[in-house]
Coordinates of C-alpha atoms and ligand atoms in Angstrom, one line a residue:
X104 CA 11.1 15.6 -23.8
X105 CA 9.0 18.9 -23.9
X106 CA 7.9 19.7 -20.0
X107 CA 4.5 20.7 -20.0
X108 CA 3.1 23.5 -17.5
X109 CA 0.7 22.2 -14.3
X110 CA -2.1 22.3 -16.5
X111 CA -1.6 19.3 -18.7
X112 CA -1.0 17.3 -15.4
X113 CA -4.6 16.2 -14.8
X114 CA -3.9 13.8 -18.1
X115 CA -1.8 11.5 -15.0
X116 CA -3.3 8.7 -13.3
X117 CA -1.2 8.6 -10.2
X118 CA -4.4 8.3 -7.9
X119 CA -4.8 4.6 -6.3
X120 CA -7.9 4.2 -7.9
X121 CA -7.3 0.2 -9.0
X122 CA -10.9 -0.5 -9.3
X123 CA -13.2 2.1 -10.5
X124 CA -15.8 -0.2 -9.7
X125 CA -15.1 0.3 -6.3
X126 CA -17.0 3.7 -5.0
X127 CA -14.6 5.6 -3.0
X128 CA -14.8 7.6 0.3
X129 CA -13.8 11.1 0.3
X130 CA -12.2 10.9 3.8
X131 CA -8.6 12.0 4.0
X132 CA -6.5 13.8 7.0
X133 CA -3.3 15.4 6.4
X134 CA 0.2 16.1 8.2
X135 CA 2.4 19.3 7.2
X136 CA 5.8 18.8 7.2
X137 CA 8.0 22.6 7.3
X138 CA 8.2 23.6 3.7
X139 CA 6.5 25.7 0.8
X140 CA 3.9 23.5 0.0
X141 CA 2.9 23.4 4.1
X142 CA 1.0 26.6 3.7
X143 CA -1.3 24.9 0.0
X144 CA -1.6 21.9 2.4
X145 CA -2.7 24.2 6.0
X146 CA -6.0 25.2 4.8
X147 CA -7.0 21.4 4.5
X148 CA -6.3 20.6 7.9
X149 CA -8.9 19.5 9.4
X150 CA -8.9 18.8 13.8
X151 CA -8.0 15.7 15.6
X152 CA -4.6 14.3 15.9
X153 CA -3.4 11.9 12.8
X154 CA -1.2 8.9 13.6
X155 CA -0.3 6.4 10.8
X156 CA 0.8 4.1 13.0
X157 CA 4.0 3.5 11.4
X158 CA 5.8 6.3 12.9
X159 CA 9.0 5.6 14.5
X160 CA 8.9 5.1 17.8
X161 CA 10.8 3.4 20.6
X162 CA 10.2 0.6 21.3
X163 CA 8.8 0.1 18.2
X164 CA 5.9 -2.6 17.4
X165 CA 6.2 -6.5 16.3
X166 CA 4.1 -6.7 13.9
X167 CA 2.0 -9.6 15.7
X168 CA 1.9 -6.6 18.7
X169 CA 0.1 -4.4 15.7
X170 CA -2.1 -6.3 14.7
X171 CA -4.0 -8.0 17.9
X172 CA -3.9 -4.6 19.2
X173 CA -5.4 -3.5 16.3
X174 CA -8.2 -6.4 15.9
X175 CA -9.1 -5.6 19.4
X176 CA -10.1 -1.9 18.8
X177 CA -12.0 -3.2 15.6
X178 CA -14.4 -5.7 17.7
X179 CA -15.5 -2.7 19.8
X180 CA -16.7 -0.4 16.9
X181 CA -19.1 0.1 15.0
X182 CA -20.4 1.3 11.6
X183 CA -23.2 3.3 11.4
X184 CA -24.9 4.9 8.0
X185 CA -25.8 8.5 9.1
X186 CA -28.1 11.0 7.6
X187 CA -26.7 13.7 6.0
X188 CA -27.9 16.2 8.6
X189 CA -28.3 15.7 12.1
X190 CA -26.9 16.9 15.9
X191 CA -23.3 15.3 16.1
X192 CA -23.6 16.0 20.3
X193 CA -27.3 14.0 20.7
X194 CA -25.8 11.1 18.1
X195 CA -23.1 10.4 21.1
X196 CA -25.3 11.5 23.5
X197 CA -27.4 8.9 22.2
X198 CA -24.9 6.4 21.6
X199 CA -23.1 6.7 24.9
X200 CA -26.0 5.3 26.8
X201 CA -24.6 1.6 26.0
X202 CA -21.0 2.8 27.0
X203 CA -18.5 5.3 26.9
X204 CA -16.5 5.9 23.7
X205 CA -13.2 6.0 22.7
X206 CA -13.2 8.0 19.7
X207 CA -15.2 8.7 16.7
X208 CA -14.9 10.0 12.5
X209 CA -17.0 10.2 10.1
X210 CA -16.5 10.2 6.2
X211 CA -18.3 10.0 3.1
X212 CA -18.8 7.8 0.8
X213 CA -21.4 8.0 -1.3
X214 CA -23.7 8.9 1.9
X215 CA -22.2 9.9 5.2
X216 CA -21.2 7.0 7.7
X217 CA -19.7 7.1 11.5
X218 CA -16.8 4.8 12.8
X219 CA -18.1 4.7 16.7
X220 CA -15.4 2.6 18.4
X221 CA -16.8 2.1 22.6
X222 CA -14.3 1.6 25.3
X223 CA -15.5 -2.2 25.6
X224 CA -17.1 -4.8 23.6
X225 CA -19.8 -5.0 25.7
X226 CA -21.4 -1.0 24.5
X227 CA -21.9 -3.5 20.7
X228 CA -24.1 -5.7 21.9
X229 CA -26.3 -3.7 24.1
X230 CA -26.2 -1.2 20.8
X231 CA -27.1 -4.3 18.9
X232 CA -30.4 -5.4 21.1
X233 CA -31.8 -2.1 21.1
X234 CA -31.6 -2.0 16.9
X235 CA -34.1 -3.3 15.2
X236 CA -34.6 -4.7 11.8
X237 CA -36.0 -2.4 8.8
X238 CA -39.3 -3.3 7.3
X239 CA -39.9 -2.5 3.9
X240 CA -42.9 -1.7 2.3
X241 CA -41.6 -3.4 -1.4
X242 CA -39.5 -5.5 -0.5
X243 CA -38.4 -7.8 2.6
X244 CA -35.2 -8.0 4.6
X245 CA -33.2 -10.5 5.4
X246 CA -32.8 -9.8 9.0
X247 CA -29.2 -10.3 9.6
X248 CA -27.9 -9.0 12.7
X249 CA -24.8 -7.2 12.6
X250 CA -22.0 -4.2 13.5
X251 CA -23.1 -2.2 10.4
X252 CA -26.0 -0.4 11.3
X253 CA -28.2 2.9 9.7
X254 CA -29.2 6.0 12.1
X255 CA -32.4 6.8 11.3
X256 CA -34.0 10.5 12.9
X257 CA -37.9 9.7 14.4
X258 CA -38.4 13.4 14.5
X259 CA -37.0 16.2 12.3
X260 CA -35.7 18.5 15.0
X261 CA -34.1 22.6 14.7
X262 CA -31.0 21.6 15.6
X263 CA -29.3 19.2 12.8
X264 CA -26.2 20.7 11.5
X265 CA -23.6 19.2 8.7
X266 CA -21.1 16.8 9.6
X267 CA -17.4 17.7 9.5
X268 CA -16.4 14.6 7.9
X269 CA -12.7 13.8 6.5
X270 CA -11.4 13.1 2.9
X271 CA -9.9 9.9 2.6
X272 CA -8.5 10.4 -1.2
X273 CA -5.4 11.2 -2.3
X274 CA -4.6 14.1 -3.7
X275 CA -5.9 15.5 -7.2
X276 CA -2.9 15.4 -9.5
X277 CA -3.2 19.3 -10.2
X278 CA -3.1 19.6 -6.3
X279 CA 0.2 16.9 -6.3
X280 CA 2.1 18.6 -8.5
X281 CA 2.1 22.0 -6.7
X282 CA 3.0 21.0 -3.9
X283 CA 5.7 18.3 -5.8
X284 CA 6.7 21.7 -7.4
X285 CA 7.3 24.3 -4.5
X286 CA 9.4 21.7 -2.5
X287 CA 12.5 22.6 -1.4
X288 CA 14.5 19.4 -2.6
X289 CA 13.9 15.9 -3.9
X290 CA 14.1 14.2 -0.9
X291 CA 11.2 17.1 0.2
X292 CA 9.3 16.1 -2.8
X293 CA 9.6 12.2 -2.2
X294 CA 8.2 13.2 1.9
X295 CA 5.7 15.3 0.6
X296 CA 4.8 12.3 -1.5
X297 CA 4.6 9.9 0.9
X298 CA 2.5 12.1 3.9
X299 CA 0.0 12.9 1.1
X300 CA -0.5 9.0 -0.5
X301 CA 0.2 6.7 2.8
X302 CA -2.9 5.5 4.5
X303 CA -4.5 7.9 7.4
X304 CA -4.7 6.4 11.1
X305 CA -8.8 6.6 10.0
X306 CA -8.1 4.7 6.7
X307 CA -6.5 2.5 8.4
X308 CA -8.7 1.8 11.3
X309 CA -11.9 1.3 8.6
X310 CA -9.9 -1.5 7.0
X311 CA -9.4 -3.4 10.3
X312 CA -13.1 -2.7 11.1
X313 CA -13.9 -4.1 7.6
X314 CA -11.6 -7.7 8.1
X315 CA -13.8 -7.6 11.5
X316 CA -17.0 -7.4 10.4
X317 CA -16.6 -10.0 7.2
X318 CA -14.9 -12.2 10.0
X319 CA -17.9 -12.2 12.4
X320 CA -19.9 -13.2 8.7
X321 CA -17.2 -16.2 8.7
X322 CA -18.0 -17.1 12.2
X323 CA -21.8 -18.4 11.5
X324 CA -20.2 -21.2 10.2
X325 CA -16.2 -20.6 11.7
X326 CA -16.8 -19.4 15.4
X327 CA -13.1 -19.0 15.9
X328 CA -11.9 -17.8 12.7
X329 CA -10.0 -14.5 12.1
X330 CA -9.4 -12.4 9.5
X331 CA -6.2 -10.8 8.9
X332 CA -5.5 -7.5 6.7
X333 CA -2.3 -8.3 4.9
X334 CA -0.8 -6.9 1.6
X335 CA -0.2 -3.4 1.3
X336 CA -3.0 -2.2 4.0
X337 CA -0.7 -3.4 6.8
X338 CA 2.6 -3.9 5.1
X339 CA 3.7 -0.2 5.8
X340 CA 3.3 0.5 1.8
X341 CA -0.5 0.8 1.0
X342 CA -1.6 4.6 -0.8
X343 CA -4.7 5.9 -0.2
X344 CA -6.8 3.5 -2.1
X345 CA -5.2 0.0 -2.6
X346 CA -7.1 -2.8 -2.3
X347 CA -8.0 -4.8 0.9
X348 CA -6.1 -8.2 1.1
X349 CA -7.3 -10.5 3.9
X350 CA -6.8 -13.9 5.1
X351 CA -9.5 -16.2 6.9
X352 CA -7.6 -17.9 9.0
X353 CA -8.7 -20.8 10.6
X354 CA -5.9 -22.0 12.3
X355 CA -8.1 -21.7 15.8
X356 CA -10.5 -23.6 14.7
X357 CA -8.2 -26.4 13.6
X358 CA -6.5 -26.2 16.9
X359 CA -8.6 -26.2 19.4
X360 CA -8.7 -30.0 20.2
X361 CA -5.4 -30.0 21.3
X362 CA -6.2 -27.4 23.7
X363 CA -9.3 -29.2 25.2
X364 CA -8.0 -32.8 25.5
X365 CA -7.1 -34.2 29.2
X366 CA -6.4 -37.7 30.7
X367 CA -7.2 -40.9 28.8
X368 CA -9.7 -39.8 26.0
X369 CA -8.9 -37.9 23.0
X370 CA -12.2 -36.2 21.6
X371 CA -12.0 -35.2 17.7
X372 CA -15.2 -33.3 15.6
X373 CA -16.8 -35.3 13.5
X374 CA -16.1 -33.8 9.8
X375 CA -16.0 -34.2 6.3
X376 CA -13.0 -35.0 4.6
X377 CA -11.6 -33.9 1.0
X378 CA -9.0 -34.9 -1.5
X379 CA -6.6 -32.3 -1.1
X380 CA -6.2 -28.6 0.8
X381 CA -7.1 -26.8 -2.1
X382 CA -10.2 -28.5 -2.5
X383 CA -10.7 -27.8 1.2
X384 CA -9.7 -24.2 0.8
X385 CA -12.2 -23.5 -2.5
X386 CA -15.1 -25.0 -0.8
X387 CA -14.9 -23.1 1.9
X388 CA -14.4 -19.9 0.3
X389 CA -17.0 -20.8 -2.1
X390 CA -19.4 -21.1 1.1
X391 CA -18.4 -17.6 2.6
X392 CA -18.7 -16.1 -0.7
X393 CA -21.8 -16.8 -1.1
X394 CA -22.8 -16.1 2.4
X395 CA -21.4 -12.3 1.9
X396 CA -23.7 -12.2 -1.8
X397 CA -26.5 -13.4 0.4
X398 CA -26.3 -11.9 3.9
X399 CA -22.7 -9.6 4.0
X400 CA -24.6 -6.0 4.3
X401 CA -22.7 -3.5 1.9
X402 CA -20.8 -6.7 0.1
X403 CA -21.8 -6.3 -3.4
X404 CA -20.1 -7.9 -6.5
X405 CA -19.1 -11.2 -5.0
X406 CA -16.7 -12.9 -7.5
X407 CA -15.5 -17.0 -6.9
X408 CA -12.2 -16.8 -8.4
X409 CA -11.8 -20.3 -7.2
X410 CA -9.2 -21.8 -10.0
X411 CA -6.6 -19.0 -9.4
X412 CA -3.2 -20.3 -8.2
X413 CA -4.5 -18.7 -4.5
X414 CA -8.5 -19.0 -5.0
X415 CA -10.3 -16.1 -3.3
X416 CA -13.5 -14.4 -2.9
X417 CA -13.5 -11.2 -4.2
X418 CA -16.8 -8.6 -3.8
X419 CA -16.4 -4.6 -3.0
X420 CA -17.3 -3.1 0.1
X421 CA -19.2 -0.8 -0.4
X422 CA -19.8 1.4 2.9
X423 CA -15.9 1.2 3.3
X424 CA -15.3 2.0 -0.5
X425 CA -12.8 -1.1 0.1
X426 CA -12.3 -3.6 -2.9
X427 CA -11.6 -6.8 -0.8
X428 CA -9.8 -9.8 -2.1
X429 CA -10.5 -12.7 0.7
X430 CA -7.5 -15.7 0.5
X431 CA -7.3 -19.1 3.5
X432 CA -4.5 -20.6 3.7
X433 CA -2.3 -18.4 2.9
X434 CA -0.2 -17.5 5.6
X435 CA 3.1 -16.8 3.4
X436 CA 1.6 -14.2 2.3
X437 CA 0.7 -13.3 6.1
X438 CA 4.7 -13.0 6.6
X439 CA 5.2 -11.8 3.1
X440 CA 3.7 -8.5 4.9
X441 CA 5.2 -9.2 8.0
X442 CA 8.4 -9.0 6.3
X443 CA 7.9 -6.0 4.5
X444 CA 6.3 -4.1 8.1
X445 CA 9.8 -5.0 9.2
X446 CA 11.7 -3.8 6.5
X447 CA 9.4 -0.3 6.3
X448 CA 9.2 0.7 9.7
X449 CA 13.3 -0.1 10.0
X450 CA 14.4 3.1 8.1
X451 CA 12.4 5.9 7.1
X452 CA 14.0 6.5 3.4
X453 CA 12.5 2.8 2.2
X454 CA 8.6 3.8 2.4
X455 CA 9.8 7.2 1.3
X456 CA 11.6 5.6 -1.5
X457 CA 8.8 2.5 -2.5
X458 CA 5.7 5.3 -2.6
X459 CA 8.4 7.4 -5.2
X460 CA 9.1 4.1 -7.4
X461 CA 4.9 2.9 -7.0
X462 CA 3.5 6.3 -7.8
X463 CA 6.4 6.6 -11.1
X464 CA 5.4 3.1 -12.3
X465 CA 1.6 4.2 -12.2
X466 CA 2.2 6.8 -13.7
X467 CA 4.2 5.2 -16.4
X468 CA 1.7 2.1 -16.2
X469 CA 3.9 0.2 -15.9
X470 CA 2.1 -1.3 -12.9
X471 CA -2.1 -2.0 -13.6
X472 CA -5.3 -3.1 -11.6
X473 CA -5.5 -5.5 -14.1
X474 CA -4.4 -8.9 -13.7
X475 CA -1.1 -9.3 -17.1
X476 CA 2.2 -9.3 -17.8
X477 CA 2.7 -5.9 -15.4
X478 CA 5.4 -5.5 -12.9
X479 CA 3.4 -5.5 -9.6
X480 CA 3.4 -3.5 -6.5
X481 CA 5.2 -6.3 -4.3
X482 CA 7.5 -6.9 -7.0
X483 CA 8.6 -3.7 -7.0
X484 CA 9.0 -3.2 -3.6
X485 CA 10.8 -6.1 -3.4
X486 CA 13.1 -4.5 -6.0
X487 CA 13.8 -1.5 -3.6
X488 CA 14.6 -3.7 -1.0
X489 CA 17.0 -5.3 -2.7
X490 CA 18.6 -1.8 -3.7
X491 CA 19.3 -0.7 -0.7
X492 CA 20.5 -3.7 0.3
X493 CA 23.0 -3.5 -2.4
X494 CA 24.2 0.0 -1.1
X495 CA 27.4 0.5 0.9
X496 CA 27.3 0.5 3.3
X497 CA 23.7 -1.3 3.4
X498 CA 20.6 0.7 4.1
X499 CA 18.8 -2.6 4.8
X500 CA 19.7 -6.5 6.2
X501 CA 19.6 -9.5 4.2
X502 CA 16.6 -11.8 5.0
X503 CA 19.8 -14.0 5.5
X504 CA 20.7 -11.8 8.1
X505 CA 17.6 -11.5 9.8
X506 CA 17.7 -15.0 9.9
X507 CA 20.3 -15.3 12.1
X508 CA 19.0 -12.5 14.5
X509 CA 15.8 -14.9 15.8
X510 CA 15.4 -16.5 18.5
X511 CA 12.9 -19.8 19.5
X512 CA 10.0 -17.7 19.5
X513 CA 10.2 -16.8 16.1
X514 CA 11.0 -20.0 14.1
X515 CA 8.6 -20.5 11.8
X516 CA 8.1 -23.0 9.0
X517 CA 5.2 -23.0 6.7
X518 CA 4.3 -25.7 4.2
X519 CA 8.1 -26.8 4.5
X520 CA 9.2 -23.5 3.7
X521 CA 11.5 -21.6 6.5
X522 CA 10.1 -18.6 7.3
X523 CA 12.1 -17.8 10.2
X524 CA 13.3 -13.9 10.9
X525 CA 13.9 -11.7 13.5
X526 CA 10.3 -10.2 14.7
X527 CA 11.4 -7.6 17.8
X528 CA 12.6 -5.1 15.4
X529 CA 14.6 -3.3 18.3
X530 CA 17.3 -6.2 17.8
X531 CA 17.5 -5.3 14.4
X532 CA 21.2 -2.2 14.2
X533 CA 20.4 0.6 12.5
X534 CA 22.3 1.6 9.2
X535 CA 25.0 3.4 9.2
X536 CA 24.5 4.9 5.2
X537 CA 23.5 8.3 5.2
X538 CA 22.7 8.8 1.3
X539 CA 19.9 11.1 0.9
X540 CA 16.3 10.0 -0.5
X541 CA 17.4 12.4 -3.9
X542 CA 20.9 10.0 -4.5
X543 CA 19.0 7.2 -4.0
X544 CA 16.4 7.7 -6.4
X545 CA 18.5 8.4 -8.9
X546 CA 20.9 5.0 -8.4
X547 CA 17.5 2.6 -7.7
X548 CA 17.3 4.4 -11.9
X549 CA 20.6 3.8 -13.5
X550 CA 20.9 0.4 -10.7
X551 CA 18.1 -1.2 -12.6
X552 CA 17.9 0.3 -16.2
X553 CA 21.6 -1.0 -16.3
X554 CA 21.6 -4.3 -14.8
X555 CA 21.8 -7.9 -16.2
X556 CA 18.1 -9.0 -16.5
X557 CA 18.6 -11.0 -19.3
X558 CA 21.5 -13.4 -16.6
X559 CA 20.5 -12.2 -13.3
X560 CA 17.5 -12.5 -10.5
X561 CA 16.9 -10.9 -8.1
X562 CA 17.3 -12.0 -4.7
X563 CA 16.6 -10.5 -0.9
X564 CA 17.4 -13.1 1.4
X565 CA 21.0 -13.4 0.5
X566 CA 20.7 -9.5 -1.0
X567 CA 22.7 -10.4 -4.2
X568 CA 22.8 -11.0 -7.8
X569 CA 22.4 -14.4 -8.5
X570 CA 22.2 -16.3 -12.1
X571 CA 18.9 -16.7 -13.2
X572 CA 17.5 -20.2 -12.9
X573 CA 14.9 -19.8 -16.2
X574 CA 14.4 -17.7 -18.8
X575 CA 12.0 -15.5 -17.1
X576 CA 12.6 -12.2 -18.6
X577 CA 12.2 -10.6 -15.1
X578 CA 13.3 -13.1 -12.1
X579 CA 12.5 -12.1 -8.1
X580 CA 13.0 -14.9 -6.2
X581 CA 10.6 -15.8 -3.8
X582 CA 11.6 -14.6 -0.3
X583 CA 9.8 -18.0 1.3
X584 CA 9.2 -20.0 -1.2
X585 CA 12.9 -19.7 -3.1
X586 CA 11.6 -22.1 -5.6
X587 CA 9.5 -19.8 -6.9
X588 CA 9.9 -16.1 -8.8
X589 CA 7.0 -13.9 -8.0
X590 CA 7.2 -11.4 -11.3
X591 CA 6.7 -14.8 -13.4
X592 CA 3.9 -12.5 -15.2
X593 CA 6.0 -10.0 -15.9
X594 CA 6.5 -10.1 -19.9
X595 CA 10.0 -8.9 -22.1
X596 CA 8.1 -5.9 -23.6
X597 CA 7.2 -5.0 -20.4
X598 CA 10.4 -5.7 -18.8
X599 CA 12.2 -3.4 -21.6
X600 CA 9.6 -0.4 -20.8
X601 CA 10.4 -0.6 -17.4
X602 CA 14.1 -0.5 -18.1
X603 CA 13.7 2.3 -20.8
X604 CA 11.6 4.5 -18.5
X605 CA 14.6 3.6 -16.2
X606 CA 17.3 4.9 -17.8
X607 CA 15.1 8.0 -18.8
X608 CA 14.2 9.7 -15.4
X609 CA 18.2 8.6 -14.7
X610 CA 19.0 11.1 -17.0
X611 CA 16.1 13.7 -16.3
X612 CA 17.3 13.6 -12.4
X613 CA 20.8 14.3 -13.4
X614 CA 19.9 17.6 -15.4
X615 CA 20.4 19.5 -11.9
X616 CA 20.0 22.7 -13.0
X617 CA 16.8 21.8 -14.7
X618 CA 15.7 21.5 -11.5
X619 CA 16.5 25.4 -10.1
X620 CA 15.5 26.0 -13.2
X621 CA 12.3 24.8 -13.3
X622 CA 11.6 26.2 -9.5
X623 CA 11.4 29.6 -10.5
X624 CA 9.4 28.9 -13.4
X625 CA 7.2 26.9 -11.2
X626 CA 7.4 24.1 -13.7
X627 CA 7.7 20.2 -13.2
X628 CA 11.1 19.5 -11.9
X629 CA 12.7 16.0 -10.0
X630 CA 10.2 13.7 -8.7
X631 CA 7.6 15.9 -10.7
X632 CA 9.7 15.4 -13.3
X633 CA 9.9 12.0 -13.9
X634 CA 6.1 11.5 -13.1
X635 CA 4.6 12.8 -16.1
X636 CA 2.9 10.9 -18.1
X637 CA 4.7 8.7 -21.2
X638 CA 4.7 10.1 -25.2
X639 CA 4.6 8.4 -28.2
X640 CA 8.1 7.1 -28.8
X641 CA 9.6 8.3 -25.6
X642 CA 12.1 6.1 -25.8
X643 CA 13.6 6.9 -29.3
X644 CA 13.3 10.5 -28.2
X645 CA 15.0 9.7 -25.1
X646 CA 17.5 8.4 -28.0
X647 CA 17.7 11.2 -29.9
X648 CA 17.6 13.7 -26.9
X649 CA 21.0 11.4 -26.0
X650 CA 22.6 11.8 -29.4
X651 CA 21.5 15.1 -29.8
X652 CA 23.3 16.0 -26.3
X653 CA 26.1 14.1 -27.5
X654 CA 26.5 16.0 -30.8
X655 CA 26.0 19.4 -28.5
X656 CA 29.0 18.1 -26.3
X657 CA 31.0 17.2 -29.5
X658 CA 30.1 21.4 -30.6
X659 CA 31.1 22.7 -27.1
X660 CA 34.3 20.6 -26.5
X661 CA 35.3 22.5 -30.1
X662 CA 34.2 25.7 -29.7
X663 CA 35.7 25.6 -25.7
X664 CA 38.3 24.4 -27.6
X665 CA 38.8 27.1 -29.7
X666 CA 38.5 30.1 -26.9
X667 CA 40.9 28.0 -25.1
X668 CA 38.1 27.3 -21.9
X669 CA 38.5 24.0 -21.3
X670 CA 37.6 24.0 -18.0
X671 CA 34.7 24.8 -18.0
X672 CA 33.7 21.8 -20.2
X673 CA 31.4 19.8 -18.3
X674 CA 28.9 22.4 -16.8
X675 CA 28.6 24.0 -20.7
X676 CA 27.6 20.6 -21.4
X677 CA 25.0 20.2 -19.1
X678 CA 23.6 23.8 -19.8
X679 CA 23.5 22.5 -23.5
X680 CA 21.5 19.3 -21.9
X681 CA 18.7 21.5 -20.4
X682 CA 18.2 23.7 -23.2
X683 CA 16.8 20.1 -25.4
X684 CA 14.8 19.5 -23.0
X685 CA 12.3 22.2 -23.1
Ligands
GTP168 P1 -1.2 -3.0 -3.7 O1 -1.0 -2.9 -5.2 O2 -1.1 -2.2 -3.2 O3 -2.8 -4.1 -3.2 O4 0.4 -3.8 -3.2 P2 0.4 -5.1 -2.5 O5 1.5 -6.3 -1.5 O6 -1.1 -5.7 -1.1 O7 -0.5 -6.4 -3.4 P3 -1.6 -7.1 -3.7 O8 -2.6 -7.3 -3.7 O9 -0.8 -8.1 -5.0 O10 -0.8 -8.6 -3.2 C1 -1.5 -8.8 -1.5 C2 0.2 -9.5 -0.7 O11 0.1 -10.9 -1.3 C3 0.9 -9.2 -1.1 O12 1.7 -8.5 -0.4 C4 1.9 -10.3 -1.0 O13 2.7 -10.5 0.6 C5 1.5 -11.2 -1.6 N1 2.0 -11.8 -2.9 C6 1.3 -11.0 -4.2 N2 1.9 -11.5 -5.7 C7 2.5 -12.5 -4.9 C8 3.5 -13.0 -5.4 O14 3.8 -13.1 -6.8 N3 3.7 -13.8 -4.7 C9 3.9 -14.5 -3.6 N4 4.5 -15.4 -2.9 N5 3.1 -13.7 -2.7 C10 2.7 -12.4 -3.1
MG169 MG1 -3.2 -5.3 -2.3

């Protein structure tokens, strides 16, 4: 394979722009490890502290605690569309009339927006009471009061200044490859990739705020509903630009009657009945979808996808730039997110490896934002978890062992499926495994490049391969609905593409000396080299390369026998292989 220079790297589609229809905000904060790459990033470092919310903290927060804290924070927060220039100090002073502000930040998303978190929830009501519905010359405004507001300037003052906003897109391909090429090791490269792509504190706040704004709209019908983010926004594996999966939780609405009964009587709401849970879900989502479409400020492109296996409403939230999928009656997915959160938080290598594999898969079009026969990010994450359970000693515990650590409080049955596992991270013993990320990355590709997909399935519950129960090309057991395969959609050709690329990447990563040569010549090496896009007939190229390298080996062996230098065979062989690569 030719190794192109950095100039060619813009061909890569590493950016996690899942649906280009959505207008993307450009807000990003960076944190810098102590490497050469640091210099490149330092210039971009804006002021303000950055916390991803997922760093190692002792004691580590439970998923439910983290969700509740963030939700409460979001309820005290407003989103304000701002003019391009104004006085930030005056703006904050003006808002402070309604109560003290805990924190705020600005970002751009085809316009400037402020996210302002008050210390008290009452301040939001006070601000709303002072706001008015705009009057329009040509159109008529629907008088809907929400926490999404607009700041208007009454008169142009001389104190206007440009507002400093931060950026929330991942780095450009060129920038990323520069960072990767200057890194010191593959471990450093994987950690750099993680730092550049992971959700920032601001991006996470914006995700919870968006859910909270949608919750306000749904609350018009279901006052006790909760809209919870799930999937990669909260499971520690979210990349900047990933979609926002939302779960409309109506459990409080359903259970209220049990709290409020006393004495000999029981009071029930008069309700409409429908023949099944699925029809109820479809009706609820249909109405909420209409409501978002007609009244939801900033909600555009609302699509009701009600006949899907899991009915959903898909829309773009323009102000935040998020592509949103709203579901209900999908509690198992929320539980899966909690499980992934635990796995992602247990060991710092997990997220770095998952990000590396997800980026690798995206760069080679193994994953796609369009539904189809491709592997999903969720399936890839399961594969990494499974691989880490198979290490010796294991880096991650099996789901069954997390179940044995559970206490009474953790007991959870959803639709007849046992979803019990320990929720308290501090009760899980850390792994004694000290393998490097470099080794894990290589061995991940080797492991799955040689996995017997034709007969075995992947099962994180037991952490061992099992016979496939059906003939699906790729079988990854759903951890909670154990009779289901989460990768049922994957075709044989997509699986083969994955296997070929895994083999090729394992081969590239084995070329240790290439790495060193490349560092000095600024060529992509290590992780950067395996992120390069596929070239046509890559598979046959790989085979040719392997054949060529085998021929070279024989030639070398003969030569070394001739010159009686057999002791150096391995080293010579490696060097010859490098020259065939470039
Ligand atoms: P992104 O690609 O970054 O959005 O990753 P994601 O994990 O958010 O994936 P996606 O948006 O496709 O799905 C959201 C969540 O739904 C996942 O995290 C899972 O919890 C759940 N989910 C997705 N696909 C499946 C599936 O095939 N089976 C099951 N049981 N759950 C799924
Ligand atoms: Mg998602």
